[in-house]
PDB file of C-alpha atoms in Angstrom:
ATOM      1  CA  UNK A  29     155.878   4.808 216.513  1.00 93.00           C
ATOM      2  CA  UNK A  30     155.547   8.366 215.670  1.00 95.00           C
ATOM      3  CA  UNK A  31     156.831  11.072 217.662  1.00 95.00           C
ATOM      4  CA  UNK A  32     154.797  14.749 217.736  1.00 97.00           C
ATOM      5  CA  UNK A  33     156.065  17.471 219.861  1.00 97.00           C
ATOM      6  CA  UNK A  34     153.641  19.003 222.500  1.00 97.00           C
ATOM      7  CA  UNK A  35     154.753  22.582 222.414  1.00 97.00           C
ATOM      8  CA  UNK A  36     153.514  25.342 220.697  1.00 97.00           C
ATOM      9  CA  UNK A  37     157.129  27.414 221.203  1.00 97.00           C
ATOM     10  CA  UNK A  38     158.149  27.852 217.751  1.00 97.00           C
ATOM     11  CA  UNK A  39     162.126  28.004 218.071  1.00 96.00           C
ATOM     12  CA  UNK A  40     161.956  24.455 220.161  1.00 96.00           C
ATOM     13  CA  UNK A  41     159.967  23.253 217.764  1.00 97.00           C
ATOM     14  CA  UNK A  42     162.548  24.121 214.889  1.00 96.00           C
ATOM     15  CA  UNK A  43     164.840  22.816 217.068  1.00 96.00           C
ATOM     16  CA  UNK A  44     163.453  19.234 217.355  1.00 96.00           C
ATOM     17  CA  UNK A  45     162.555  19.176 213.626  1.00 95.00           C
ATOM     18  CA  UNK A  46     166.060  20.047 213.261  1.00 95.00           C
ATOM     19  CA  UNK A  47     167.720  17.258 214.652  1.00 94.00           C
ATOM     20  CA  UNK A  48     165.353  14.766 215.236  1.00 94.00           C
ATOM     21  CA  UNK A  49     162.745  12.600 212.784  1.00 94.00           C
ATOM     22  CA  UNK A  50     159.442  14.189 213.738  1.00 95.00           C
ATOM     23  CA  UNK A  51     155.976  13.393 212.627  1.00 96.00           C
ATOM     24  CA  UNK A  52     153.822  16.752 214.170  1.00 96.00           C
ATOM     25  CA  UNK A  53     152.787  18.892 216.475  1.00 98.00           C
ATOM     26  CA  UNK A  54     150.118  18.946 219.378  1.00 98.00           C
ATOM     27  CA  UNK A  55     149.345  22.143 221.013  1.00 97.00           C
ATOM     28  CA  UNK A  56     146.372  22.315 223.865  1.00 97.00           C
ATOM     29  CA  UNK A  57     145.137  25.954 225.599  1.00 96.00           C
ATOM     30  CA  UNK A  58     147.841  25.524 228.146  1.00 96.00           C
ATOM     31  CA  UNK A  59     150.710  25.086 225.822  1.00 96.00           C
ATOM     32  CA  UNK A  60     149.077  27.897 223.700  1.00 97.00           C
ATOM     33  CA  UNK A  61     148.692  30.168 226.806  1.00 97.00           C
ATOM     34  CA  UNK A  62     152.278  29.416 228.069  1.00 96.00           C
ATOM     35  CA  UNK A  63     153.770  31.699 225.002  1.00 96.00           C
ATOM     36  CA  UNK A  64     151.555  34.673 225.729  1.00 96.00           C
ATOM     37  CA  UNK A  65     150.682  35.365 222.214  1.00 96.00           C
ATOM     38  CA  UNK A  66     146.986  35.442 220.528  1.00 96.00           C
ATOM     39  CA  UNK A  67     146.484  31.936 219.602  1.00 96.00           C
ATOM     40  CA  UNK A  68     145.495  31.685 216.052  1.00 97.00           C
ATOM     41  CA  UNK A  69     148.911  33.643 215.589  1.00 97.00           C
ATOM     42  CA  UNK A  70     150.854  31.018 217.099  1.00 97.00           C
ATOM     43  CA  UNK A  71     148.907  27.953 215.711  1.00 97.00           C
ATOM     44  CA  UNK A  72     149.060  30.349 212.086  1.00 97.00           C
ATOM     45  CA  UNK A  73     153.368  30.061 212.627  1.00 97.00           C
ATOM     46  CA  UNK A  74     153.353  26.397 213.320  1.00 97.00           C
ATOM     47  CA  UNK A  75     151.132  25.686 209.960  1.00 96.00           C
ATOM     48  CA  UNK A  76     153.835  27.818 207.993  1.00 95.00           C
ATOM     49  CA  UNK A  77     156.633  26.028 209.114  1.00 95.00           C
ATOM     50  CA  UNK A  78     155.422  22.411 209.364  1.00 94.00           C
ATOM     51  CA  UNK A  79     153.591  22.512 206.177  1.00 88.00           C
ATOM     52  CA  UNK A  80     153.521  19.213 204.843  1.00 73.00           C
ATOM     53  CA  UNK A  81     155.678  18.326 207.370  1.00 74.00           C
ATOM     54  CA  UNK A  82     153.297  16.535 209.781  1.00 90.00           C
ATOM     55  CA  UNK A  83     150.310  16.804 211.575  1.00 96.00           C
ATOM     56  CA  UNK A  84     149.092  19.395 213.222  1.00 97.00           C
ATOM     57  CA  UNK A  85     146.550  18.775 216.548  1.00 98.00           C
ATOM     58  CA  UNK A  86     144.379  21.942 217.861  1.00 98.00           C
ATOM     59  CA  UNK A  87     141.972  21.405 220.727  1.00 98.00           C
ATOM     60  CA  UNK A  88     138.264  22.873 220.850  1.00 98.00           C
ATOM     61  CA  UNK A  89     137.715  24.963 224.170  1.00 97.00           C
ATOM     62  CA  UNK A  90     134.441  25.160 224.013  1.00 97.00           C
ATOM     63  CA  UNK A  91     132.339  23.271 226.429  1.00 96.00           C
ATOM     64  CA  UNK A  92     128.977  22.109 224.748  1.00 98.00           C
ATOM     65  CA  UNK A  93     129.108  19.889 221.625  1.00 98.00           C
ATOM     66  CA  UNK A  94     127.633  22.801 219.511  1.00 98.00           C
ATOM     67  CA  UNK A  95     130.818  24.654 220.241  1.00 98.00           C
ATOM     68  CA  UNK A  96     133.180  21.996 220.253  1.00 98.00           C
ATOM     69  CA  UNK A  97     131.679  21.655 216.640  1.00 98.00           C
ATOM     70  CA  UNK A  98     131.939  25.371 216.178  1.00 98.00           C
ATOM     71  CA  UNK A  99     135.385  25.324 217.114  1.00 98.00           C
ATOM     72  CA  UNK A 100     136.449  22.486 214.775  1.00 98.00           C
ATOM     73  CA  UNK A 101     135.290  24.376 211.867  1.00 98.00           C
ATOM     74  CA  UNK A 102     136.827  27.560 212.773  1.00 97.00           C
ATOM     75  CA  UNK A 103     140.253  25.875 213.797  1.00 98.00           C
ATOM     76  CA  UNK A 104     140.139  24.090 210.230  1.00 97.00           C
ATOM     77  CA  UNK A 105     139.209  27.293 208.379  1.00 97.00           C
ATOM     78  CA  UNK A 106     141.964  29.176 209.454  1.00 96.00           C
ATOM     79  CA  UNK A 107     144.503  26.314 209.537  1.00 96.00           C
ATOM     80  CA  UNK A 108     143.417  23.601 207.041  1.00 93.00           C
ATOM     81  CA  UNK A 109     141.014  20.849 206.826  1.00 90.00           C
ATOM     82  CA  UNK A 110     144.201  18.389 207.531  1.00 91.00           C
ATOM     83  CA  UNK A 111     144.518  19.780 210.915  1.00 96.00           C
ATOM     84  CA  UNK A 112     143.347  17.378 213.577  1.00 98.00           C
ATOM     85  CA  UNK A 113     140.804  19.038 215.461  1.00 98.00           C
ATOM     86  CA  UNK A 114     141.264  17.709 219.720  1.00 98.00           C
ATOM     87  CA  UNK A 115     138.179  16.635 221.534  1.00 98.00           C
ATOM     88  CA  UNK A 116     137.555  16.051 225.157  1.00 98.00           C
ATOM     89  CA  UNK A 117     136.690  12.728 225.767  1.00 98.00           C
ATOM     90  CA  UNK A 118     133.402  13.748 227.345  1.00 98.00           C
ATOM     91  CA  UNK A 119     129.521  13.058 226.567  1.00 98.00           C
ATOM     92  CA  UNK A 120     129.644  16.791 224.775  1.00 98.00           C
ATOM     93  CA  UNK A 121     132.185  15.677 223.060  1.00 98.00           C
ATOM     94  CA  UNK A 122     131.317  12.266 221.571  1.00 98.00           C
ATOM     95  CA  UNK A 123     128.295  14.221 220.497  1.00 98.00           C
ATOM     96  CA  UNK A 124     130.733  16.609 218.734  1.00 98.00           C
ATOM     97  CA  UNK A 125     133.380  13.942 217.690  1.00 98.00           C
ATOM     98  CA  UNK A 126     129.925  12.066 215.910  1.00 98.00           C
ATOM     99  CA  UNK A 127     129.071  15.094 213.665  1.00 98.00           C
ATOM    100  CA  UNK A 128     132.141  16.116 212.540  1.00 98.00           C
ATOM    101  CA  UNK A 129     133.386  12.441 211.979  1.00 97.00           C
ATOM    102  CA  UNK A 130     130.764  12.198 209.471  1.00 97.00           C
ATOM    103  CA  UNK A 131     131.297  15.211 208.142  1.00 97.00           C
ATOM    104  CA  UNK A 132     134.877  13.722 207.232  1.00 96.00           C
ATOM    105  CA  UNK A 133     137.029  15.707 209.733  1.00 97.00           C
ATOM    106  CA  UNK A 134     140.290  14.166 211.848  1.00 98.00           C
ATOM    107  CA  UNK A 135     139.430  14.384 215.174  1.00 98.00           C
ATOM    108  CA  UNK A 136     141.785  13.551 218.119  1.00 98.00           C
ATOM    109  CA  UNK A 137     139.909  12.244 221.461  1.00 98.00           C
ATOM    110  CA  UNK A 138     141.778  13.961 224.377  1.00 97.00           C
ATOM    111  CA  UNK A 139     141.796  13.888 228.190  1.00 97.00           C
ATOM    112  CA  UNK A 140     141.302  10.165 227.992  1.00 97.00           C
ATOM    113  CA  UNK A 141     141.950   8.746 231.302  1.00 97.00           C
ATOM    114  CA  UNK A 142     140.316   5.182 231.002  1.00 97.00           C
ATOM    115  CA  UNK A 143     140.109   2.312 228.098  1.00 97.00           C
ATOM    116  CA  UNK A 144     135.964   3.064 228.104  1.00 98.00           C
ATOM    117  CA  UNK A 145     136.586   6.527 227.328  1.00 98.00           C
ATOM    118  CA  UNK A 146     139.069   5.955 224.414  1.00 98.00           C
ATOM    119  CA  UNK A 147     136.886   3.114 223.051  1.00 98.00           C
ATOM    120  CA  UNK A 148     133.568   5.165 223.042  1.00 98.00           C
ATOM    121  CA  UNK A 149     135.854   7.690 221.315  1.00 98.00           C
ATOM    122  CA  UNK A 150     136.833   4.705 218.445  1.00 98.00           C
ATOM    123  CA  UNK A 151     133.386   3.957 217.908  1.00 97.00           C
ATOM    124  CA  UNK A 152     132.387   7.746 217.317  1.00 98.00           C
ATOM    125  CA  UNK A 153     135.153   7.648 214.601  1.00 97.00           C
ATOM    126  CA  UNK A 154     138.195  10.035 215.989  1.00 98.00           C
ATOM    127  CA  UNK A 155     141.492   9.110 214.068  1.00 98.00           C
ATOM    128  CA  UNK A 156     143.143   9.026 217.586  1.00 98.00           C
ATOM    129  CA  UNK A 157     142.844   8.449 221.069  1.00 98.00           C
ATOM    130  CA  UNK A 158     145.446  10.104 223.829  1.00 97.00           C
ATOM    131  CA  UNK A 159     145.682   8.681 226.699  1.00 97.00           C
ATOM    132  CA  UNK A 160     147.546  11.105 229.511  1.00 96.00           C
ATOM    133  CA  UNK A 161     150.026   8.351 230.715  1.00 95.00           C
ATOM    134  CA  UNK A 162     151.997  10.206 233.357  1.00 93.00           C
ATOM    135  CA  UNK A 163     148.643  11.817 234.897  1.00 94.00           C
ATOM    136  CA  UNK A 164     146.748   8.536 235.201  1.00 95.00           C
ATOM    137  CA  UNK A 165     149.979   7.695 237.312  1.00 92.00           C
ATOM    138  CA  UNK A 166     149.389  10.504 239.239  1.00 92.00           C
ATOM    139  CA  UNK A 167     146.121   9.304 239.954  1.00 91.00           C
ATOM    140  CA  UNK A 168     147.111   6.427 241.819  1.00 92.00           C
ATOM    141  CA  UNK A 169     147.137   4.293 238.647  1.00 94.00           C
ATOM    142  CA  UNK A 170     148.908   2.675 235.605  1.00 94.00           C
ATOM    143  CA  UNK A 171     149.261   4.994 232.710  1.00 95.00           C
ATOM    144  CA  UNK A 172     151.740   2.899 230.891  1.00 95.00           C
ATOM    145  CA  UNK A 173     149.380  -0.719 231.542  1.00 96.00           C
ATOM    146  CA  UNK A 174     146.166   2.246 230.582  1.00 97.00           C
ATOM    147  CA  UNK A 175     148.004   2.771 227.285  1.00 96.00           C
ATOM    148  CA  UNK A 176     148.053  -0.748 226.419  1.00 97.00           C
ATOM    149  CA  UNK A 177     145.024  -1.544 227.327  1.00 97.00           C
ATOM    150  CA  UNK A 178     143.557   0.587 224.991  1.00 97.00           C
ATOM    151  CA  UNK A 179     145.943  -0.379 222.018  1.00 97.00           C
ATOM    152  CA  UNK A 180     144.499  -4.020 222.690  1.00 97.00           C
ATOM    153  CA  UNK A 181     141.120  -2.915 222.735  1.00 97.00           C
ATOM    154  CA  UNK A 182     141.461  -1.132 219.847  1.00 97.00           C
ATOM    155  CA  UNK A 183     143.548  -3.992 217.975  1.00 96.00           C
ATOM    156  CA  UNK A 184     140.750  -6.797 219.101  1.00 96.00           C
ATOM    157  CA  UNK A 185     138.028  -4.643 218.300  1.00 96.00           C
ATOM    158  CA  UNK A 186     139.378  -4.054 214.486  1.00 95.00           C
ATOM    159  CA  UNK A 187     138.995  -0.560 215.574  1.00 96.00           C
ATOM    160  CA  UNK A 188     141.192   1.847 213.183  1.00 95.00           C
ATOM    161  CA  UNK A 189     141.653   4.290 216.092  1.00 97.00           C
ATOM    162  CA  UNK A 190     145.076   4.679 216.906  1.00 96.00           C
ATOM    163  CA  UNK A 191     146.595   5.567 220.551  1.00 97.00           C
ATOM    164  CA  UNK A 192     148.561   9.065 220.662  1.00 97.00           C
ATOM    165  CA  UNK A 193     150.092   8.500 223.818  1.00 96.00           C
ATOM    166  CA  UNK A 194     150.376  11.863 225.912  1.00 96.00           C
ATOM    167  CA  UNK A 195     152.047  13.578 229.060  1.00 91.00           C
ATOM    168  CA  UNK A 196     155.011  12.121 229.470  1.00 92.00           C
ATOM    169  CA  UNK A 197     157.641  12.500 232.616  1.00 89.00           C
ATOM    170  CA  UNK A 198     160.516  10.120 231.124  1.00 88.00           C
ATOM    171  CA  UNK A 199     161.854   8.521 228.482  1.00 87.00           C
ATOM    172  CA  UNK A 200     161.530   5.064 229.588  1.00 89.00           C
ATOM    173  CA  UNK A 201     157.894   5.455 229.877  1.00 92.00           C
ATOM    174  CA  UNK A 202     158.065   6.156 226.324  1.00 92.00           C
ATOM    175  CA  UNK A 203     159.988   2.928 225.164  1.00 91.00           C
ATOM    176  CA  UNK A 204     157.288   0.762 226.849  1.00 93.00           C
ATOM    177  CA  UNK A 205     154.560   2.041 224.950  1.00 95.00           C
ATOM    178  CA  UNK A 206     157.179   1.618 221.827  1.00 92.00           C
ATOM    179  CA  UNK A 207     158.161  -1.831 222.455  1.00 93.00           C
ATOM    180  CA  UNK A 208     154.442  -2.698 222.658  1.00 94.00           C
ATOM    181  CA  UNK A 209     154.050  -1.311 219.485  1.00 93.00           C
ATOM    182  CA  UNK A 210     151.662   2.094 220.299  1.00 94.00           C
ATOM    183  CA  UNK A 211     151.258   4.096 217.165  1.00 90.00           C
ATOM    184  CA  UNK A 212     152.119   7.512 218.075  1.00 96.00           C
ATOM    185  CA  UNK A 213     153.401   9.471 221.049  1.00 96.00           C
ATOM    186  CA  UNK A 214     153.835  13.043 221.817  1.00 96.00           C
ATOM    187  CA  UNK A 215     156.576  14.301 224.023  1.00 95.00           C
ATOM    188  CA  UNK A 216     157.338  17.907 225.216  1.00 95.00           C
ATOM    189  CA  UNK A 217     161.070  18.742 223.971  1.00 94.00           C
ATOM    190  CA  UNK A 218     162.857  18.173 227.262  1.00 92.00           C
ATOM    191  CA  UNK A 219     161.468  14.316 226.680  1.00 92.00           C
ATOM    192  CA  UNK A 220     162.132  14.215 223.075  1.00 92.00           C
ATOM    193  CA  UNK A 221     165.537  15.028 224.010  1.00 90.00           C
ATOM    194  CA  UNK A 222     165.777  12.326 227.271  1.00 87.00           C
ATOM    195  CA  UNK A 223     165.519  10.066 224.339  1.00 85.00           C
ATOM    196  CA  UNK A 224     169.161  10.059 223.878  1.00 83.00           C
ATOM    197  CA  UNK A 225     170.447  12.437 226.748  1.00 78.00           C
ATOM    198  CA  UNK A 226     173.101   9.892 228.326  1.00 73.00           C
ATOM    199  CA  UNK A 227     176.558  10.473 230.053  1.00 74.00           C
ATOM    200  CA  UNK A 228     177.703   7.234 228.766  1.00 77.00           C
ATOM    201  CA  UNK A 229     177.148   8.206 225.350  1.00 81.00           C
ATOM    202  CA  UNK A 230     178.614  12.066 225.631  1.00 80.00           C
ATOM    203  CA  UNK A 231     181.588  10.361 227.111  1.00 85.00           C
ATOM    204  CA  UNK A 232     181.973   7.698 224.867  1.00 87.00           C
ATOM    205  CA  UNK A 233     182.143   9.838 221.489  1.00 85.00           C
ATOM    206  CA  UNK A 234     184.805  12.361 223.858  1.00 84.00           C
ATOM    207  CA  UNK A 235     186.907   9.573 223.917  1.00 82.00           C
ATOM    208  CA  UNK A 236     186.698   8.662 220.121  1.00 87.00           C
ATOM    209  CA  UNK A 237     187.566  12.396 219.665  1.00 86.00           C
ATOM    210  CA  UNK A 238     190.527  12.269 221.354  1.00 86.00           C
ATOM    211  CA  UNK A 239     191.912   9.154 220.485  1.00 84.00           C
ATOM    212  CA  UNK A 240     191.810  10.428 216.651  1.00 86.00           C
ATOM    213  CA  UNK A 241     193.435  13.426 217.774  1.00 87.00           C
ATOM    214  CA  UNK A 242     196.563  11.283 218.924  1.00 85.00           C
ATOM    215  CA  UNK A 243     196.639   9.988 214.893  1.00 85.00           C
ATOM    216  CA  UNK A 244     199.484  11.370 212.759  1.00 86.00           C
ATOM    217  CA  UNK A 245     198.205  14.779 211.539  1.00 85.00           C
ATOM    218  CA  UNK A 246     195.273  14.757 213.023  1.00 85.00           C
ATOM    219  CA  UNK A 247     195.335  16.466 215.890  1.00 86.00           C
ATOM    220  CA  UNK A 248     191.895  19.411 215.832  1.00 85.00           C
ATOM    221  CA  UNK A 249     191.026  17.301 212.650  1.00 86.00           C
ATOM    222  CA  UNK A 250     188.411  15.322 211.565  1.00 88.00           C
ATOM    223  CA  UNK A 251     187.951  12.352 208.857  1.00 85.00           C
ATOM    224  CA  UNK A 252     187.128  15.254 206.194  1.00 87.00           C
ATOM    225  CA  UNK A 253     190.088  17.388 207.203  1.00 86.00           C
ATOM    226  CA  UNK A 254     192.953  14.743 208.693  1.00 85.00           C
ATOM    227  CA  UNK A 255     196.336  14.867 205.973  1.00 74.00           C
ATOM    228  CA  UNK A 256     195.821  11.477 204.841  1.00 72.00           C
TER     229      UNK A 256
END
């Protein structure tokens, strides 16, 4: 599976690319409008850093499909033609996700709440489909069962559209979709990090510290430093 960040904060995401093995970046308005800056500056930062690094996912705010497509071009202009350009799973936007699939742009259907809208949004061509697992719950429904719906649909169908699973409250719900072998996730940093947040383990590698302190000449030492 691959693991983006969802955050358009560009110290956490240094921070997760620091320590942890990740594929991209997805940003949406909200996430843009939650750092206060002018967004083309922000999205401008994350291209610098990420590079080659991993994907990059912008979403269109326009609300007809001749702005959606507007937006796509401008968002690739300024950022690269490798940038995934984030459509609304909506009739606008399978008209928009149509023309610009053709035109050989990566397009990432978004707000998909159902296994109809992702598949519409396979057969128009987008490169992914992200399902918002933690807000279908909130609907009174099964995000996680959604999300693998739609990776079966897509599997049976031959369909190379691949799920990018999205909103995300824990990390467990994140291991299910792994385990069932969904391509790609994205997780805000405070989930990235659940991943492996865990008294037990903090506690555990305390104790290994200290019982190698106790070791002849090694007390404040480490393998690299201990006398012999």
């Amino acid at each position: 599976m691959k693991l983006l960040v969802d955050c358009a904060d560009i110290e956490k995401i240094k921070k997760m690319y620091e320590f942890y093995p990740v594929d991209g970046v997805t940003t949406n308005p909200s996430i843009l409008a939650a750092t206060g800056k002018a967004p083309y500056t922000v999205l401008k930062e994350i291209r610098e850093f990420i590079r080659s690094q991993g994907e990059l996912h912008v979403q269109v705010v326009a609300g007809s499909a001749v702005g959606m497509v507007e937006d796509g071009y401008r968002i690739t202009q300024i950022l690269g033609k490798n940038t995934f350009i984030k459509i609304p799973a909506v009739p606008e936007g399978f008209k928009a996700m149509k023309r610009l699939c053709n035109e050989g742009f990566a397009i990432t259907a978004t707000a998909v709440y159902t296994p109809m809208q992702a598949y519409l949004a396979g057969k128009c061509g987008a490169v992914y489909a992200a399902p918002y697992v933690n807000r279908i719950d909130n609907f009174g429904y099964d995000g996680i069962q959604t999300a693998k719906e739609i990776h079966d649909i897509f599997k049976k169908n031959m369909m190379k559209t691949e799920i990018l699973a999205a909103s995300f409250k824990n990390s467990q719900q994140v291991l299910d979709l792994c385990k069932y072998g969904v391509g790609s996730a994205t997780l805000a940093p405070s989930v990235l990090e659940g991943l492996v947040k865990n008294q037990a383990i903090t506690a555990a590698i305390a104790d290994f510290s200290n019982d190698f302190s106790r070791l002849p000449g090694c007390e404040g030492k480490t393998m690299s430093t201990c006398l012999s």
